[in-house]
Short mmCIF file of C-alpha atoms in Angstrom, two decimals:
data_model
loop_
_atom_site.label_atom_id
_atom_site.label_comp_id
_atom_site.label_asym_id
_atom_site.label_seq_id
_atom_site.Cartn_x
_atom_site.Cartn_y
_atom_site.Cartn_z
CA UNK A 31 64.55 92.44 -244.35
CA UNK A 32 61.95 89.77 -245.30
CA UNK A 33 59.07 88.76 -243.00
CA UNK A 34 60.33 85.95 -241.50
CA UNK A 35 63.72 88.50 -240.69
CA UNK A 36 61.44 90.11 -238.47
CA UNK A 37 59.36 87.54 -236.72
CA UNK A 38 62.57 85.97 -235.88
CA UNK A 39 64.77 89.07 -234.30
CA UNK A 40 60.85 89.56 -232.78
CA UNK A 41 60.94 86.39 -231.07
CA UNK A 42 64.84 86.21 -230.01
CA UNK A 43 63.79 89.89 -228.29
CA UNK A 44 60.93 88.06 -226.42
CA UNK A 45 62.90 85.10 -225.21
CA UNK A 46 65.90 87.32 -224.45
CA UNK A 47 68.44 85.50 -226.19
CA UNK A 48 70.08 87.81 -227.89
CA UNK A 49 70.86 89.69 -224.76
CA UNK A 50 72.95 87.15 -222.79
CA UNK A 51 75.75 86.47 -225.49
CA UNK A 52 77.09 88.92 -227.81
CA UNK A 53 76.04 87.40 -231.37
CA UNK A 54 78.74 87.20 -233.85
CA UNK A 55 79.71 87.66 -237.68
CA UNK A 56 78.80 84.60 -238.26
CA UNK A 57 75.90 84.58 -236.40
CA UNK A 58 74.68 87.63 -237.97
CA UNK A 59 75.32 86.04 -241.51
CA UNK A 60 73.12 83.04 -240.90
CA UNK A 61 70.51 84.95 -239.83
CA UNK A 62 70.20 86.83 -243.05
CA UNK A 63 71.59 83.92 -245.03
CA UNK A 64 74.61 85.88 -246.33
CA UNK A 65 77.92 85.49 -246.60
CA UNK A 66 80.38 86.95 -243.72
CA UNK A 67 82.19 88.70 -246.45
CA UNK A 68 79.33 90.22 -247.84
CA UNK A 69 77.91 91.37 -244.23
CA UNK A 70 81.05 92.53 -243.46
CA UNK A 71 81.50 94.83 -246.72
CA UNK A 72 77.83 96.24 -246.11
CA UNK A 73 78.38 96.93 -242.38
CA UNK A 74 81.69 98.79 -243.91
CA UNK A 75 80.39 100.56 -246.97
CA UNK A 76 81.62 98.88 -249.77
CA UNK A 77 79.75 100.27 -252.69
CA UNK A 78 79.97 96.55 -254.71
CA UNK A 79 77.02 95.90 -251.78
CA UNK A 80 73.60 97.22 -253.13
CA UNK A 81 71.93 99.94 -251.05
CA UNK A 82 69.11 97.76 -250.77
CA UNK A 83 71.35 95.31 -248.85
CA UNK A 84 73.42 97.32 -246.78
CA UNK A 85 70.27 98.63 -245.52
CA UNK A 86 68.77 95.12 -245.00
CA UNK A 87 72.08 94.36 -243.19
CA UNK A 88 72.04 97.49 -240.81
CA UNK A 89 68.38 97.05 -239.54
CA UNK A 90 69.29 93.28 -239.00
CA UNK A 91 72.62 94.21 -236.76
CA UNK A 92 70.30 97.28 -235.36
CA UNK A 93 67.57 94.06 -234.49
CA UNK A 94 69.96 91.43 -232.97
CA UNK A 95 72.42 94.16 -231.73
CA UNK A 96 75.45 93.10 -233.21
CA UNK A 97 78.30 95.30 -232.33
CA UNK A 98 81.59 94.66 -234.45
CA UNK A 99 84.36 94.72 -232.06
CA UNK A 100 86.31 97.75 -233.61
CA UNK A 101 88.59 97.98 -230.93
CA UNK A 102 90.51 94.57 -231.75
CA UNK A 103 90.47 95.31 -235.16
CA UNK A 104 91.81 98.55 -234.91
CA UNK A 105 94.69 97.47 -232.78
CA UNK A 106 95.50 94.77 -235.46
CA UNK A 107 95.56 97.30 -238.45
CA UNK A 108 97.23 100.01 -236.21
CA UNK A 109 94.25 101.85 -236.84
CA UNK A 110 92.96 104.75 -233.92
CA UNK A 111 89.29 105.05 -235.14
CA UNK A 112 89.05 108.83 -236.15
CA UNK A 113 88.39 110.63 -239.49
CA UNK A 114 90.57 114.13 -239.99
CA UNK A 115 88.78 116.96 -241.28
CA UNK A 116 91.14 120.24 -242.05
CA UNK A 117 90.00 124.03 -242.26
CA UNK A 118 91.19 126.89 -242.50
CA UNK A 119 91.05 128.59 -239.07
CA UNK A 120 91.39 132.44 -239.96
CA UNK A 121 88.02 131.51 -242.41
CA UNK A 122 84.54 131.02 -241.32
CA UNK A 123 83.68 127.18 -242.46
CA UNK A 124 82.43 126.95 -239.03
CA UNK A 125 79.67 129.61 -239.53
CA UNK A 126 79.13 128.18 -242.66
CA UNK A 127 75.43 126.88 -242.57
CA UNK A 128 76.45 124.65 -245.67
CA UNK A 129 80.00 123.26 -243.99
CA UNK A 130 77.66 122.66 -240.62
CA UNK A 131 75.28 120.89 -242.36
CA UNK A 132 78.05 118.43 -244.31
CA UNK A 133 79.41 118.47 -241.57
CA UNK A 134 76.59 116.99 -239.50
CA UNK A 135 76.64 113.74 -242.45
CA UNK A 136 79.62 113.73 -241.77
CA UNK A 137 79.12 112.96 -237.86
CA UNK A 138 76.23 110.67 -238.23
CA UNK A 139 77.90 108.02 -240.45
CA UNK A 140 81.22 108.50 -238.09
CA UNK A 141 79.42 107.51 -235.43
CA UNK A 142 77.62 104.50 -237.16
CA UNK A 143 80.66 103.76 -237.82
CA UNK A 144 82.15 103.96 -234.40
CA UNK A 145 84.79 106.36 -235.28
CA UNK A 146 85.69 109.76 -234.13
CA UNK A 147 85.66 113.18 -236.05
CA UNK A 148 88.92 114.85 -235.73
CA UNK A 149 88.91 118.84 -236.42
CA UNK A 150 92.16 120.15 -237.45
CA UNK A 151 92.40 123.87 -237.81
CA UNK A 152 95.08 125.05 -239.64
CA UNK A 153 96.33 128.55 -241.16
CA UNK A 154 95.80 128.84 -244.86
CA UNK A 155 98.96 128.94 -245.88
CA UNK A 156 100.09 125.71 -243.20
CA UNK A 157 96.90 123.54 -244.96
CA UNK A 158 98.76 120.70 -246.13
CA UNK A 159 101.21 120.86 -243.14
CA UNK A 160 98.39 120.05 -241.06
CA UNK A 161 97.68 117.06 -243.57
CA UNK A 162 101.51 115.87 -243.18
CA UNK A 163 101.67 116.42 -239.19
CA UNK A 164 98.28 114.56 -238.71
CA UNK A 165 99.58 111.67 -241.02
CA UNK A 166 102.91 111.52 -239.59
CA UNK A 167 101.66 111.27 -235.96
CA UNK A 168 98.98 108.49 -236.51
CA UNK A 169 96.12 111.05 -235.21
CA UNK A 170 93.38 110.19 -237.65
CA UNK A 171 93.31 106.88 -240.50
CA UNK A 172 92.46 109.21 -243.07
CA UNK A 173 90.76 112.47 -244.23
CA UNK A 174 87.48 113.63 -245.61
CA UNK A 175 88.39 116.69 -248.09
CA UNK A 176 85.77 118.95 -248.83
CA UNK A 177 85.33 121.90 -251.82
CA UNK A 178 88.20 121.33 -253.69
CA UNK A 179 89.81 123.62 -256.35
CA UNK A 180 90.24 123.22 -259.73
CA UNK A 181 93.90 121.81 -259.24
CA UNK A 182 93.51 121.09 -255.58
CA UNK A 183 97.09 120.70 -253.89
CA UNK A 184 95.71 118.80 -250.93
CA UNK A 185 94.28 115.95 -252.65
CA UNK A 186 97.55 115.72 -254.71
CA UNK A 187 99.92 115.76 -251.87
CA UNK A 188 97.40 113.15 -250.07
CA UNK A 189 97.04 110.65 -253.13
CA UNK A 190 101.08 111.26 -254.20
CA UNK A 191 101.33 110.10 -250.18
CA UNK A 192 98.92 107.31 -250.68
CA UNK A 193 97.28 108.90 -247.36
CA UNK A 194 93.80 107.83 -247.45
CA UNK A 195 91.31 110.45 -248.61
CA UNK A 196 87.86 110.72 -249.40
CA UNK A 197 87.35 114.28 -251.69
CA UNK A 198 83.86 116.02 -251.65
CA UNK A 199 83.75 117.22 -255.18
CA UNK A 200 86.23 116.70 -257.68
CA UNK A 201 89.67 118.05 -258.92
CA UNK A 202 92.27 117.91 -261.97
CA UNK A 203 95.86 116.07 -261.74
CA UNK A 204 95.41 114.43 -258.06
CA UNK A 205 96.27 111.51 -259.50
CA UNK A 206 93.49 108.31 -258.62
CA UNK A 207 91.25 109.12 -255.75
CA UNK A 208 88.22 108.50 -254.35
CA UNK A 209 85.92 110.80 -254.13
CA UNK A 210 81.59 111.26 -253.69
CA UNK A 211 80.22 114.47 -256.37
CA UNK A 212 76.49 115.56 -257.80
CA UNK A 213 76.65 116.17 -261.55
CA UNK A 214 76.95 120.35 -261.06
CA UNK A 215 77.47 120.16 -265.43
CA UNK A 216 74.88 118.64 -266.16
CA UNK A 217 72.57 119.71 -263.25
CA UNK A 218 73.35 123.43 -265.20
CA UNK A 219 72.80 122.51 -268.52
CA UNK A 220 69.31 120.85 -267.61
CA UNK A 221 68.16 124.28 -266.03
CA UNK A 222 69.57 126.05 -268.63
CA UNK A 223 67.50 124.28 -271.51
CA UNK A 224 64.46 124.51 -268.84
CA UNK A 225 64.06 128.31 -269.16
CA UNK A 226 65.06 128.42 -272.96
CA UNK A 227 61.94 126.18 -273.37
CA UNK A 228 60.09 128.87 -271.42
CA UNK A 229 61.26 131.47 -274.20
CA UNK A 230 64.06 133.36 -272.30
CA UNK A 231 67.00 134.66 -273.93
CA UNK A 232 68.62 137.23 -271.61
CA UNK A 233 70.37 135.08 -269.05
CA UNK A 234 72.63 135.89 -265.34
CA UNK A 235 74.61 133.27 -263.61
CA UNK A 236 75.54 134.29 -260.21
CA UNK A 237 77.95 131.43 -259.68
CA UNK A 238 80.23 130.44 -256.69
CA UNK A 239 84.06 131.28 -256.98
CA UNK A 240 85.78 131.08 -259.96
CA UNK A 241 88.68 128.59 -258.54
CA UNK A 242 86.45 126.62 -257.16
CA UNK A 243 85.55 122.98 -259.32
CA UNK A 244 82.13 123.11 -258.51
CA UNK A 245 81.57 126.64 -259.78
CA UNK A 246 83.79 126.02 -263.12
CA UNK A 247 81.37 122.55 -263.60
CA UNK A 248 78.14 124.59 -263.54
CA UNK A 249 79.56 127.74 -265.69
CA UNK A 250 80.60 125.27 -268.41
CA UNK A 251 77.04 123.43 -268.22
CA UNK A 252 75.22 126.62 -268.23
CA UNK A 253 77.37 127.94 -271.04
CA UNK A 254 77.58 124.70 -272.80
CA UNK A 255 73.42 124.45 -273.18
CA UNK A 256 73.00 127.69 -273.68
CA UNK A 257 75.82 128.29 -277.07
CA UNK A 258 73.50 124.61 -278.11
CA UNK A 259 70.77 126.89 -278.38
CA UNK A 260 72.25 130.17 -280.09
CA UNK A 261 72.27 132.02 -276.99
CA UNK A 262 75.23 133.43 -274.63
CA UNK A 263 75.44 135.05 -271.19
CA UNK A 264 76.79 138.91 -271.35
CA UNK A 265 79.91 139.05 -269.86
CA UNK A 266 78.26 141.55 -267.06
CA UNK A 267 76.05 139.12 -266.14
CA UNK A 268 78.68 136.60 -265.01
CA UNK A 269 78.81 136.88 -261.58
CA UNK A 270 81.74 134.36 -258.97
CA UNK A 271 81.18 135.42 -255.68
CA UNK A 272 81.17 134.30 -251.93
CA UNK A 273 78.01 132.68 -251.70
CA UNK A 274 76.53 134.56 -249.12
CA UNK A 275 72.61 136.15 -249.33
CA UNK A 276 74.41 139.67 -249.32
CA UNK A 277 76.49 138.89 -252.19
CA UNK A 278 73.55 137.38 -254.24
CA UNK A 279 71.66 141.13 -253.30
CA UNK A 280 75.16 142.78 -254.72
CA UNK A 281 74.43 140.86 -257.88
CA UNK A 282 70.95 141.36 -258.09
CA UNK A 283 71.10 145.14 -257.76
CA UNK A 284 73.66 145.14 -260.63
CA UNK A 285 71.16 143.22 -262.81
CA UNK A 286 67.64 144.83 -261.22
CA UNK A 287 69.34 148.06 -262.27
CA UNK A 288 69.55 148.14 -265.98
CA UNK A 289 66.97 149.18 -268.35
CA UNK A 290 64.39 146.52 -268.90
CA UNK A 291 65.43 145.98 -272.55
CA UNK A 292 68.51 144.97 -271.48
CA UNK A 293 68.32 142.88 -267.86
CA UNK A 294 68.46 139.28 -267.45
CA UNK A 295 65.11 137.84 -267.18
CA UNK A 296 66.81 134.37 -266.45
CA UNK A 297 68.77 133.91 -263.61
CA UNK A 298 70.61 130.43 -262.62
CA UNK A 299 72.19 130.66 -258.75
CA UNK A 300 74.56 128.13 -257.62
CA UNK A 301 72.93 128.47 -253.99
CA UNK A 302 69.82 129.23 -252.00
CA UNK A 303 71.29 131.45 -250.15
CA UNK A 304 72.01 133.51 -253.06
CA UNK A 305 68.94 133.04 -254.49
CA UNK A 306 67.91 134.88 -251.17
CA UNK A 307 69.97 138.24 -251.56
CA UNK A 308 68.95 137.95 -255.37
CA UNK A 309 64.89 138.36 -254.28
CA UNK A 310 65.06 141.16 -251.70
CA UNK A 311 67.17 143.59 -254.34
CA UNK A 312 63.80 142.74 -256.83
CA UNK A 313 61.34 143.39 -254.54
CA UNK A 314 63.46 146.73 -253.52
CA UNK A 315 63.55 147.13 -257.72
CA UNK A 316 59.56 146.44 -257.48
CA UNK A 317 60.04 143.13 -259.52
CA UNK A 318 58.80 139.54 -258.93
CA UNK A 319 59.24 135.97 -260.40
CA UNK A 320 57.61 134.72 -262.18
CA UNK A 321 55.74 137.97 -263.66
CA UNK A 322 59.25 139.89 -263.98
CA UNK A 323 61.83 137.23 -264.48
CA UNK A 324 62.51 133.63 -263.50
CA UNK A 325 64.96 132.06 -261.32
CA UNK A 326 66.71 128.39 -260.77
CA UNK A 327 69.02 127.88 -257.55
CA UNK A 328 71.15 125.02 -255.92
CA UNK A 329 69.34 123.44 -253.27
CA UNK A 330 71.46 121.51 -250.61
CA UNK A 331 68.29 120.61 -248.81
CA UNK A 332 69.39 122.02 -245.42
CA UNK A 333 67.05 121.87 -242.85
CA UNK A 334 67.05 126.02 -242.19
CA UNK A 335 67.03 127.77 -245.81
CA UNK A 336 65.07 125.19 -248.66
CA UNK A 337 63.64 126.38 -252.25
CA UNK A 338 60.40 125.60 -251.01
CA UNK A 339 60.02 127.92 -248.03
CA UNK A 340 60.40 131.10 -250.85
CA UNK A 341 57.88 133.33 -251.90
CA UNK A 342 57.37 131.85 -254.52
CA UNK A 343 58.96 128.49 -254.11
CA UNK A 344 62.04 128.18 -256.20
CA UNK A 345 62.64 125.77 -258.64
CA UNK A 346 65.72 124.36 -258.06
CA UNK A 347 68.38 121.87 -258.63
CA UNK A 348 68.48 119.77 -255.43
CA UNK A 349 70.60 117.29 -253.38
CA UNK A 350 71.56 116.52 -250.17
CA UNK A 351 74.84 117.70 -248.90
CA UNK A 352 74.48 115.97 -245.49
CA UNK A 353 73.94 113.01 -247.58
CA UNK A 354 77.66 113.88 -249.00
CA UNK A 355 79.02 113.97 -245.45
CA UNK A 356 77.69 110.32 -244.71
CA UNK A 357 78.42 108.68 -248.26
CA UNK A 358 81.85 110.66 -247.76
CA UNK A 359 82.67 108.71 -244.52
CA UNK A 360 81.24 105.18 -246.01
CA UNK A 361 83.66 105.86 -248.71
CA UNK A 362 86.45 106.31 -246.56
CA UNK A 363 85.77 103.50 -244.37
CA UNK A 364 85.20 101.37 -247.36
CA UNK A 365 89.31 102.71 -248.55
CA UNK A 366 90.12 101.61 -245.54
CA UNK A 367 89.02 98.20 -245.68
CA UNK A 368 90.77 97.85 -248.54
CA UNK A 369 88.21 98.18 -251.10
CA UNK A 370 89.71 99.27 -254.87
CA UNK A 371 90.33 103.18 -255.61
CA UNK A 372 88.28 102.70 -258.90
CA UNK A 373 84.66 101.60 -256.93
CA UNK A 374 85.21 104.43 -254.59
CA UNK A 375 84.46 107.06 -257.28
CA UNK A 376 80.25 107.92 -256.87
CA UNK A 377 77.90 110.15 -258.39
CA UNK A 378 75.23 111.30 -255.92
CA UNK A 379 71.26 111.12 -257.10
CA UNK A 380 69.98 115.09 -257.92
CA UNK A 381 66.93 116.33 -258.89
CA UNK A 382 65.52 119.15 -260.52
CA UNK A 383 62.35 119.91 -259.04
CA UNK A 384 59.95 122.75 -260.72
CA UNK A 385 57.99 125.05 -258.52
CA UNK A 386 56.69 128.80 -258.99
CA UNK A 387 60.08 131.16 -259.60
CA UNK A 388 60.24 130.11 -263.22
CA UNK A 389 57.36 130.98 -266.05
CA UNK A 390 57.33 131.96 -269.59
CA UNK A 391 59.45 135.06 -270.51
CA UNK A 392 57.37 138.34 -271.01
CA UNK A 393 57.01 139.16 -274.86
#
């Protein structure tokens, strides 16, 4: 918002204007000298809208208090304000701290968005049942679908229904979607030239699972930057696990173990908490990074477990994956209001940030 922005909504609060009529579209619109259209896709999500003014638009409607009334509209579209979210109840998603934290992005743009998140649990094998029953009965508008497979069946079935879904990640023959992903390929491949430059040759991936699309984007940027250079990962040293810290120790014992000739002195983990179990079995193996080998993780910034609270700090790729959950839900709002498949289709910002787990390989 400009100046002027400001001293105005400043001197409506003093006067109390803006508190004895409810201020409309229109209103709003003059104020920031916008179109209604344009107000209306930023309040919604529409990724044509710049960041830069959707965020100039929500502090204005924050400053004058402009409530859309969603309740009419809904009732005109036959819409009942919720967002479905489906998982598996015999798993753990819910002790998940990476689910919880998505999760919790998830629940803050819902509720910008004056919507409701639905949780539907559902057996395994009854996972796109649930999608179908929930559909059929009218009990959410649409679906946020998160870590999809390879050839996911749920975002097929939803996109061959033309059910509205937003998928966290991305899959193969779904047909068009929309969907909100980091680049895991290339986010790889950058950490995999990284500690090349540093010298190292002997390399571990200790990777997510196998079917999932995430995991098989990271192997194939690791692998990719890597066979650029010359170099190869042993098969051994190819790890697609749960990742849990207790299956990154599992992983790191198998490595730690070997003669020093022949260990990884290169490691590239696809999580933090990985990267966890991966440190205690080297300090049980009386090893350390940088001095004994170097290590890159996958940093989804939660609030609990970050590459910087490590001893030493890790380097790390990084993103936001309570960032996901809210650009998730503006996506899916933005489907909803009608905007095209094709601009509903994002690549989230990433980083690679260097800190003290990686140095020069030992000679």
């Amino acid at each position: 918002m400009t100046d002027s922005d400001l001293e105005s909504a400043a001197a409506a609060q003093e006067e109390g204007a803006w508190r004895q009529e409810r201020i409309s579209l229109k209103d709003l619109s003059r104020r920031l000298n916008l179109s209604p259209t344009t107000v209306s896709r930023a309040l919604n999500g529409f990724p044509e809208v710049s960041a830069a003014t959707r965020q100039r638009v929500a502090e204005a409607a924050r400053l004058y208090g402009y409530r859309p009334d969603r309740n009419a509209r809904r009732l005109a579209q036959g819409r009942v304000g919720a967002v479905g979210l489906v998982f598996p109840a015999e798993a753990t998603a819910l002790h998940d701290p990476l689910y919880i934290e998505f999760l919790a992005g998830l629940g803050e743009a819902a509720a910008e968005a004056q919507m409701e998140i639905t949780l539907i649990p559902a057996q395994r094998a009854d996972e796109i049942g649930a999608y179908r029953r929930a559909a059929s009965e009218r009990s959410v508008d649409g679906f946020v679908v998160s870590s999809p497979l390879t050839r996911d069946l749920r975002a097929k079935e939803l996109a061959a229904q033309d059910i509205p879904f937003v998928l966290h990640g991305r899959t193969q023959g779904a047909g068009p979607h929309a969907w909100c992903d980091i680049d895991n390929r290339d986010a790889f491949a950058r950490a995999a030239r990284l500690l090349t430059d540093l010298g190292h040759r002997r390399f571990a991936l200790v990777n997510g699972k196998a079917e999932a699309q995430f995991a098989v984007e990271r192997r194939i940027g690791a692998l990719g930057a890597l066979e650029a250079r010359g170099l190869r990962i042993a098969p051994p040293f190819v790890f697609h696990v749960n990742m849990t810290e207790e299956e990154g120790y599992r992983a790191g014992r198998l490595c730690f173990q070997r003669a020093p000739s022949e260990r990884p002195t290169a490691f590239l983990v696809s999580s933090v908490f990985l990267a966890l179990g991966l440190m205690r079995a080297a300090r049980e193996a009386g090893l350390e990074a940088p001095r004994d080998f170097s290590v890159i993780a996958h940093d989804d910034r939660t609030p609990y477990l970050r590459g910087e609270f490590f001893d030493p700090p890790l380097t790390a790729t990084s993103a936001s994956i309570r960032d996901a959950g809210r650009r998730a839900v503006e996506l899916l709002c933005a489907r909803l209001e009608g905007a095209p498949i094709e601009r509903l289709q994002e690549i989230l910002p990433l980083d690679l940030v260097l800190r003290a787990s990686t140095g020069p390989a030992r000679s």
